[in-house]
mmCIF file of C-alpha atoms and ligand atoms in Angstrom:
data_model
loop_
_atom_site.group_PDB
_atom_site.id
_atom_site.type_symbol
_atom_site.label_atom_id
_atom_site.label_comp_id
_atom_site.label_asym_id
_atom_site.label_seq_id
_atom_site.Cartn_x
_atom_site.Cartn_y
_atom_site.Cartn_z
ATOM 1 C CA MET E 255 22.034 -6.937 33.246
ATOM 2 C CA ILE E 256 24.724 -4.577 34.563
ATOM 3 C CA THR E 257 28.253 -5.995 34.816
ATOM 4 C CA LEU E 258 30.418 -4.657 37.633
ATOM 5 C CA HIS E 259 34.105 -4.940 36.759
ATOM 6 C CA GLY E 260 36.808 -4.983 39.400
ATOM 7 C CA PHE E 261 37.641 -6.798 42.589
ATOM 8 C CA ALA E 262 36.024 -7.048 46.004
ATOM 9 C CA ALA E 263 39.115 -5.903 47.922
ATOM 10 C CA SER E 264 38.732 -2.442 46.338
ATOM 11 C CA ASN E 265 36.941 0.166 48.428
ATOM 12 C CA TYR E 266 35.819 2.042 45.305
ATOM 13 C CA TYR E 267 34.398 -1.159 43.835
ATOM 14 C CA ASN E 268 32.479 -1.698 47.044
ATOM 15 C CA ILE E 269 30.844 1.734 46.867
ATOM 16 C CA VAL E 270 29.181 0.772 43.600
ATOM 17 C CA LYS E 271 28.444 -2.772 44.763
ATOM 18 C CA HIS E 272 26.782 -1.428 47.920
ATOM 19 C CA ALA E 273 24.606 0.956 45.874
ATOM 20 C CA LEU E 274 23.611 -1.850 43.466
ATOM 21 C CA LEU E 275 22.677 -4.155 46.340
ATOM 22 C CA TYR E 276 20.822 -1.408 48.224
ATOM 23 C CA LYS E 277 18.771 -0.518 45.163
ATOM 24 C CA GLU E 278 18.247 -4.212 44.382
ATOM 25 C CA ILE E 279 19.525 -3.751 40.835
ATOM 26 C CA PRO E 280 20.442 -7.092 39.213
ATOM 27 C CA PHE E 281 24.146 -7.259 38.363
ATOM 28 C CA GLU E 282 26.953 -9.706 37.733
ATOM 29 C CA GLU E 283 30.542 -9.335 38.886
ATOM 30 C CA ASN E 284 33.523 -9.649 36.571
ATOM 31 C CA LEU E 285 36.703 -10.181 38.577
ATOM 32 C CA VAL E 286 39.468 -8.118 37.029
ATOM 33 C CA PHE E 287 42.452 -6.488 38.727
ATOM 34 C CA ALA E 288 43.872 -3.036 38.095
ATOM 35 C CA GLY E 289 46.742 -2.973 35.620
ATOM 36 C CA SER E 290 45.225 -5.566 33.282
ATOM 37 C CA ASP E 291 44.498 -5.091 29.583
ATOM 38 C CA ALA E 292 41.009 -6.495 30.155
ATOM 39 C CA LEU E 293 40.227 -3.613 32.512
ATOM 40 C CA LEU E 294 41.446 -1.022 30.008
ATOM 41 C CA THR E 295 38.762 -2.167 27.566
ATOM 42 C CA VAL E 296 36.036 -1.027 29.985
ATOM 43 C CA SER E 297 37.790 1.645 32.086
ATOM 44 C CA PRO E 298 39.787 4.292 30.198
ATOM 45 C CA MET E 299 42.132 4.986 33.124
ATOM 46 C CA GLY E 300 42.393 1.303 33.965
ATOM 47 C CA LYS E 301 40.863 1.976 37.351
ATOM 48 C CA VAL E 302 38.399 -0.098 39.340
ATOM 49 C CA PRO E 303 35.405 0.028 39.368
ATOM 50 C CA ALA E 304 33.800 0.119 35.952
ATOM 51 C CA ILE E 305 30.380 -1.027 34.854
ATOM 52 C CA THR E 306 28.884 -2.124 31.575
ATOM 53 C CA THR E 307 25.290 -0.943 31.402
ATOM 54 C CA ASP E 308 22.316 -2.863 29.998
ATOM 55 C CA ASP E 309 22.884 -0.876 26.787
ATOM 56 C CA GLY E 310 26.510 -2.005 26.554
ATOM 57 C CA VAL E 311 27.990 1.356 27.595
ATOM 58 C CA ASN E 312 31.124 1.266 29.760
ATOM 59 C CA LEU E 313 31.363 3.734 32.646
ATOM 60 C CA SER E 314 34.072 4.327 35.202
ATOM 61 C CA GLU E 315 34.657 6.581 38.248
ATOM 62 C CA SER E 316 32.655 5.564 41.276
ATOM 63 C CA SER E 317 30.812 8.875 41.770
ATOM 64 C CA VAL E 318 29.833 8.983 38.083
ATOM 65 C CA ILE E 319 28.519 5.422 38.310
ATOM 66 C CA CYS E 320 26.618 6.289 41.502
ATOM 67 C CA ASP E 321 24.920 9.199 39.702
ATOM 68 C CA PHE E 322 24.099 6.949 36.750
ATOM 69 C CA LEU E 323 22.535 4.339 39.027
ATOM 70 C CA GLU E 324 20.433 6.969 40.777
ATOM 71 C CA ASP E 325 19.270 8.533 37.491
ATOM 72 C CA THR E 326 18.471 5.170 35.920
ATOM 73 C CA TYR E 327 17.016 3.451 38.975
ATOM 74 C CA PRO E 328 15.340 6.225 41.014
ATOM 75 C CA ASP E 329 13.335 3.754 43.131
ATOM 76 C CA THR E 330 14.895 3.266 46.558
ATOM 77 C CA PRO E 331 16.601 6.660 46.277
ATOM 78 C CA LEU E 332 20.065 7.307 47.618
ATOM 79 C CA TYR E 333 19.988 11.076 47.118
ATOM 80 C CA PRO E 334 17.482 13.609 48.509
ATOM 81 C CA LYS E 335 14.949 15.274 46.199
ATOM 82 C CA SER E 336 16.040 18.895 46.587
ATOM 83 C CA ALA E 337 19.020 20.057 44.538
ATOM 84 C CA THR E 338 20.565 21.723 47.573
ATOM 85 C CA GLU E 339 20.317 18.604 49.692
ATOM 86 C CA ARG E 340 21.696 16.475 46.862
ATOM 87 C CA ALA E 341 24.665 18.827 46.564
ATOM 88 C CA THR E 342 25.218 18.590 50.309
ATOM 89 C CA VAL E 343 25.378 14.804 50.049
ATOM 90 C CA ARG E 344 27.834 15.055 47.147
ATOM 91 C CA GLN E 345 29.913 17.588 49.083
ATOM 92 C CA ILE E 346 30.457 15.056 51.870
ATOM 93 C CA MET E 347 31.386 12.394 49.317
ATOM 94 C CA LYS E 348 33.840 14.665 47.506
ATOM 95 C CA ILE E 349 35.555 15.930 50.635
ATOM 96 C CA ALA E 350 35.827 12.411 52.037
ATOM 97 C CA GLU E 351 37.413 11.247 48.775
ATOM 98 C CA LEU E 352 39.825 14.149 48.229
ATOM 99 C CA TYR E 353 40.931 14.986 51.753
ATOM 100 C CA PHE E 354 40.411 11.741 53.640
ATOM 101 C CA GLU E 355 40.811 8.743 51.327
ATOM 102 C CA LEU E 356 43.311 10.021 48.755
ATOM 103 C CA PRO E 357 45.990 11.168 51.231
ATOM 104 C CA CYS E 358 45.751 7.815 53.053
ATOM 105 C CA ARG E 359 45.907 5.963 49.707
ATOM 106 C CA ARG E 360 49.438 7.344 49.261
ATOM 107 C CA LEU E 361 50.460 5.166 52.202
ATOM 108 C CA ILE E 362 49.096 1.928 50.724
ATOM 109 C CA PRO E 363 52.350 0.848 48.977
ATOM 110 C CA TYR E 364 54.143 1.012 52.343
ATOM 111 C CA LEU E 365 51.324 -0.858 54.063
ATOM 112 C CA PHE E 366 51.482 -3.633 51.456
ATOM 113 C CA SER E 367 55.271 -3.905 51.479
ATOM 114 C CA GLY E 368 55.435 -3.813 55.282
ATOM 115 C CA THR E 369 57.764 -0.805 55.207
ATOM 116 C CA ASP E 370 57.596 2.607 56.814
ATOM 117 C CA ALA E 371 56.607 5.580 54.610
ATOM 118 C CA PRO E 372 59.185 8.384 54.378
ATOM 119 C CA ASN E 373 58.711 11.110 56.985
ATOM 120 C CA ALA E 374 58.180 13.822 54.363
ATOM 121 C CA LEU E 375 55.290 11.857 52.845
ATOM 122 C CA LYS E 376 53.792 11.171 56.265
ATOM 123 C CA GLU E 377 53.902 14.892 57.016
ATOM 124 C CA GLU E 378 52.157 15.763 53.740
ATOM 125 C CA VAL E 379 49.460 13.190 54.451
ATOM 126 C CA ARG E 380 49.002 14.453 58.022
ATOM 127 C CA GLN E 381 48.513 18.013 56.798
ATOM 128 C CA VAL E 382 45.792 17.085 54.309
ATOM 129 C CA LEU E 383 44.072 14.803 56.814
ATOM 130 C CA THR E 384 44.060 17.542 59.441
ATOM 131 C CA ARG E 385 42.042 19.756 57.119
ATOM 132 C CA GLY E 386 39.833 16.845 56.051
ATOM 133 C CA ILE E 387 39.024 16.097 59.681
ATOM 134 C CA ILE E 388 37.976 19.708 60.309
ATOM 135 C CA ALA E 389 35.789 19.675 57.198
ATOM 136 C CA LEU E 390 34.115 16.361 57.984
ATOM 137 C CA ASN E 391 33.497 17.433 61.580
ATOM 138 C CA ARG E 392 31.644 20.416 60.144
ATOM 139 C CA LEU E 393 29.674 18.452 57.569
ATOM 140 C CA CYS E 394 28.802 15.051 59.040
ATOM 141 C CA GLN E 395 25.600 15.055 61.023
ATOM 142 C CA TYR E 396 25.028 11.481 62.181
ATOM 143 C CA SER E 397 21.374 12.163 62.894
ATOM 144 C CA PRO E 398 21.303 9.229 62.493
ATOM 145 C CA TRP E 399 22.869 9.134 59.004
ATOM 146 C CA ILE E 400 25.854 11.045 57.814
ATOM 147 C CA ALA E 401 23.907 13.738 55.926
ATOM 148 C CA GLY E 402 20.890 13.817 58.249
ATOM 149 C CA ARG E 403 17.684 11.859 58.612
ATOM 150 C CA ALA E 404 17.864 9.871 55.364
ATOM 151 C CA PHE E 405 20.313 7.126 54.449
ATOM 152 C CA THR E 406 22.153 8.414 51.363
ATOM 153 C CA MET E 407 24.994 7.662 48.970
ATOM 154 C CA ALA E 408 27.244 9.630 51.332
ATOM 155 C CA ASP E 409 26.781 6.891 53.967
ATOM 156 C CA ILE E 410 27.859 4.245 51.465
ATOM 157 C CA TYR E 411 30.722 6.357 50.160
ATOM 158 C CA VAL E 412 32.258 7.362 53.479
ATOM 159 C CA HIS E 413 31.850 3.849 54.875
ATOM 160 C CA SER E 414 33.997 2.500 52.027
ATOM 161 C CA VAL E 415 36.466 5.388 52.221
ATOM 162 C CA ASN E 416 37.008 4.520 55.862
ATOM 163 C CA THR E 417 38.326 1.068 54.920
ATOM 164 C CA VAL E 418 41.464 2.693 53.526
ATOM 165 C CA VAL E 419 41.713 5.373 56.225
ATOM 166 C CA SER E 420 41.472 2.841 59.042
ATOM 167 C CA ALA E 421 43.956 0.468 57.360
ATOM 168 C CA CYS E 422 46.626 3.122 56.681
ATOM 169 C CA ALA E 423 46.523 5.932 59.253
ATOM 170 C CA PRO E 424 46.894 3.964 62.509
ATOM 171 C CA SER E 425 49.695 1.735 61.169
ATOM 172 C CA GLN E 426 51.676 4.307 59.178
ATOM 173 C CA LEU E 427 50.937 7.523 61.101
ATOM 174 C CA ASP E 428 50.183 6.048 64.507
ATOM 175 C CA TRP E 429 47.003 8.099 64.306
ATOM 176 C CA ASP E 430 43.431 6.917 64.884
ATOM 177 C CA VAL E 431 41.999 9.396 62.398
ATOM 178 C CA LEU E 432 38.416 8.129 62.619
ATOM 179 C CA ALA E 433 38.385 8.895 66.347
ATOM 180 C CA GLU E 434 38.972 12.571 65.483
ATOM 181 C CA ILE E 435 35.531 12.915 63.921
ATOM 182 C CA ASN E 436 32.753 13.164 66.467
ATOM 183 C CA GLY E 437 30.233 10.365 66.002
ATOM 184 C CA MET E 438 32.147 8.626 63.190
ATOM 185 C CA LYS E 439 32.973 5.456 65.097
ATOM 186 C CA GLU E 440 29.444 4.954 66.442
ATOM 187 C CA TRP E 441 27.988 5.525 62.963
ATOM 188 C CA ARG E 442 30.554 3.112 61.494
ATOM 189 C CA ASN E 443 29.449 0.409 63.909
ATOM 190 C CA THR E 444 25.845 0.920 62.811
ATOM 191 C CA MET E 445 26.854 0.807 59.146
ATOM 192 C CA ARG E 446 28.734 -2.440 59.646
ATOM 193 C CA GLN E 447 25.656 -4.211 60.939
ATOM 194 C CA SER E 448 23.564 -4.142 57.757
ATOM 195 C CA ASP E 449 23.291 -7.377 55.753
ATOM 196 C CA ILE E 450 24.726 -5.598 52.714
ATOM 197 C CA ALA E 451 27.773 -4.282 54.588
ATOM 198 C CA GLN E 452 28.379 -7.742 56.022
ATOM 199 C CA LYS E 453 28.175 -9.390 52.597
ATOM 200 C CA ILE E 454 30.570 -6.817 51.146
ATOM 201 C CA GLU E 455 33.010 -7.308 54.020
ATOM 202 C CA ALA E 456 32.844 -11.117 53.634
ATOM 203 C CA ASP E 457 33.492 -10.794 49.881
ATOM 204 C CA ARG E 458 36.338 -8.333 50.559
ATOM 205 C CA LEU E 459 38.038 -10.732 52.947
ATOM 206 C CA ALA E 460 37.531 -13.664 50.561
ATOM 207 C CA ASN E 461 39.192 -11.704 47.725
ATOM 208 C CA MET E 462 42.149 -10.531 49.837
ATOM 209 C CA PRO E 463 44.503 -13.523 49.324
ATOM 210 C CA GLU E 464 44.136 -13.406 45.525
ATOM 211 C CA PHE E 465 44.490 -9.626 45.553
ATOM 212 C CA MET E 466 47.666 -9.772 47.675
ATOM 213 C CA THR E 467 49.160 -12.397 45.329
ATOM 214 C CA HIS E 468 48.395 -10.057 42.421
ATOM 215 C CA ILE E 469 50.025 -7.099 44.231
ATOM 216 C CA LYS E 470 53.147 -9.112 45.098
ATOM 217 C CA THR E 471 53.508 -10.233 41.464
ATOM 218 C CA GLN E 472 53.179 -6.609 40.338
ATOM 219 C CA MET E 473 55.738 -5.406 42.900
ATOM 220 C CA GLN E 474 58.213 -8.117 41.830
ATOM 221 C CA ALA E 475 57.740 -7.226 38.163
ATOM 222 C CA ALA E 476 58.448 -3.558 38.971
ATOM 223 C CA GLN E 477 61.778 -4.356 40.690
ATOM 224 C CA PRO E 478 64.933 -3.536 38.692
ATOM 225 C CA LYS E 479 66.440 -6.734 37.244
HETATM 226 N N1 GSH M 671 38.530 8.068 41.301
HETATM 227 C C1 GSH M 671 38.387 6.648 41.085
HETATM 228 C C2 GSH M 671 39.401 5.921 41.949
HETATM 229 C C3 GSH M 671 39.389 4.435 41.718
HETATM 230 C C4 GSH M 671 40.680 3.758 42.206
HETATM 231 O O1 GSH M 671 41.673 4.407 42.558
HETATM 232 N N2 GSH M 671 40.620 2.426 42.199
HETATM 233 C C5 GSH M 671 41.806 1.651 42.532
HETATM 234 C C6 GSH M 671 41.410 0.340 43.156
HETATM 235 S S1 GSH M 671 40.750 0.602 44.786
HETATM 236 C C7 GSH M 671 42.567 1.379 41.254
HETATM 237 O O2 GSH M 671 41.978 1.044 40.255
HETATM 238 N N3 GSH M 671 43.890 1.533 41.313
HETATM 239 C C8 GSH M 671 44.760 1.277 40.193
HETATM 240 C C9 GSH M 671 45.308 2.541 39.592
HETATM 241 O O3 GSH M 671 45.181 3.610 40.211
HETATM 242 O O4 GSH M 671 45.867 2.457 38.507
HETATM 243 C C10 GSH M 671 36.959 6.209 41.403
HETATM 244 O O5 GSH M 671 36.277 6.927 42.155
HETATM 245 O O6 GSH M 671 36.483 5.188 40.874
#
């Protein structure tokens, strides 16, 4: 059985968890936080998520794991058949990660510590997000799913990405970034209603207190003595 390593408060972890649940692939969860030696044994960068396959192979990087799951468990597909359409799905995922999630992620330390990010950082983040918004407005179709008529990995990916965007941008930038993408909020409401999304959200909330304790311990350890 596949083991999914990481923690339920992680949006990247939840991408893989959502795909596993959607494809009805049996898996077990191994709770491990970033920064631990245990994680480094399965994830070379020490990042969450990682999986251990049935064959005992460790894999990390959410998009790599998503591809592995699709290749290994093609039933209940999450990518279209044609190479062009598959690339279009991956293009949405990549742009959402690089120009939507990653800039917002830079604000997370300030969100967690309840402080205001420096203005120069906020400006850098705003500039990347502005271009990300233009790109996603061009790419996302919402007809009814993000890449068109079929539900794909891009729906799962962007839904999880949005957890970080919606937590960071309004509070740190005073900017409702999701409202800038036509159809995003309506689609998000639809996404939230599935049983899988609701289970993932319940697990995320349940893991939050332990995760925040872990973060506070890490922040205290990093303070100069
Ligand atoms: N590109 C990675 C990003 C994963 C990532 O940043 N995960 C966070 C948790 S949400 C993490 O492990 N952070 C700790 C670190 O960056 O060292 C992926 O797609 O899996």
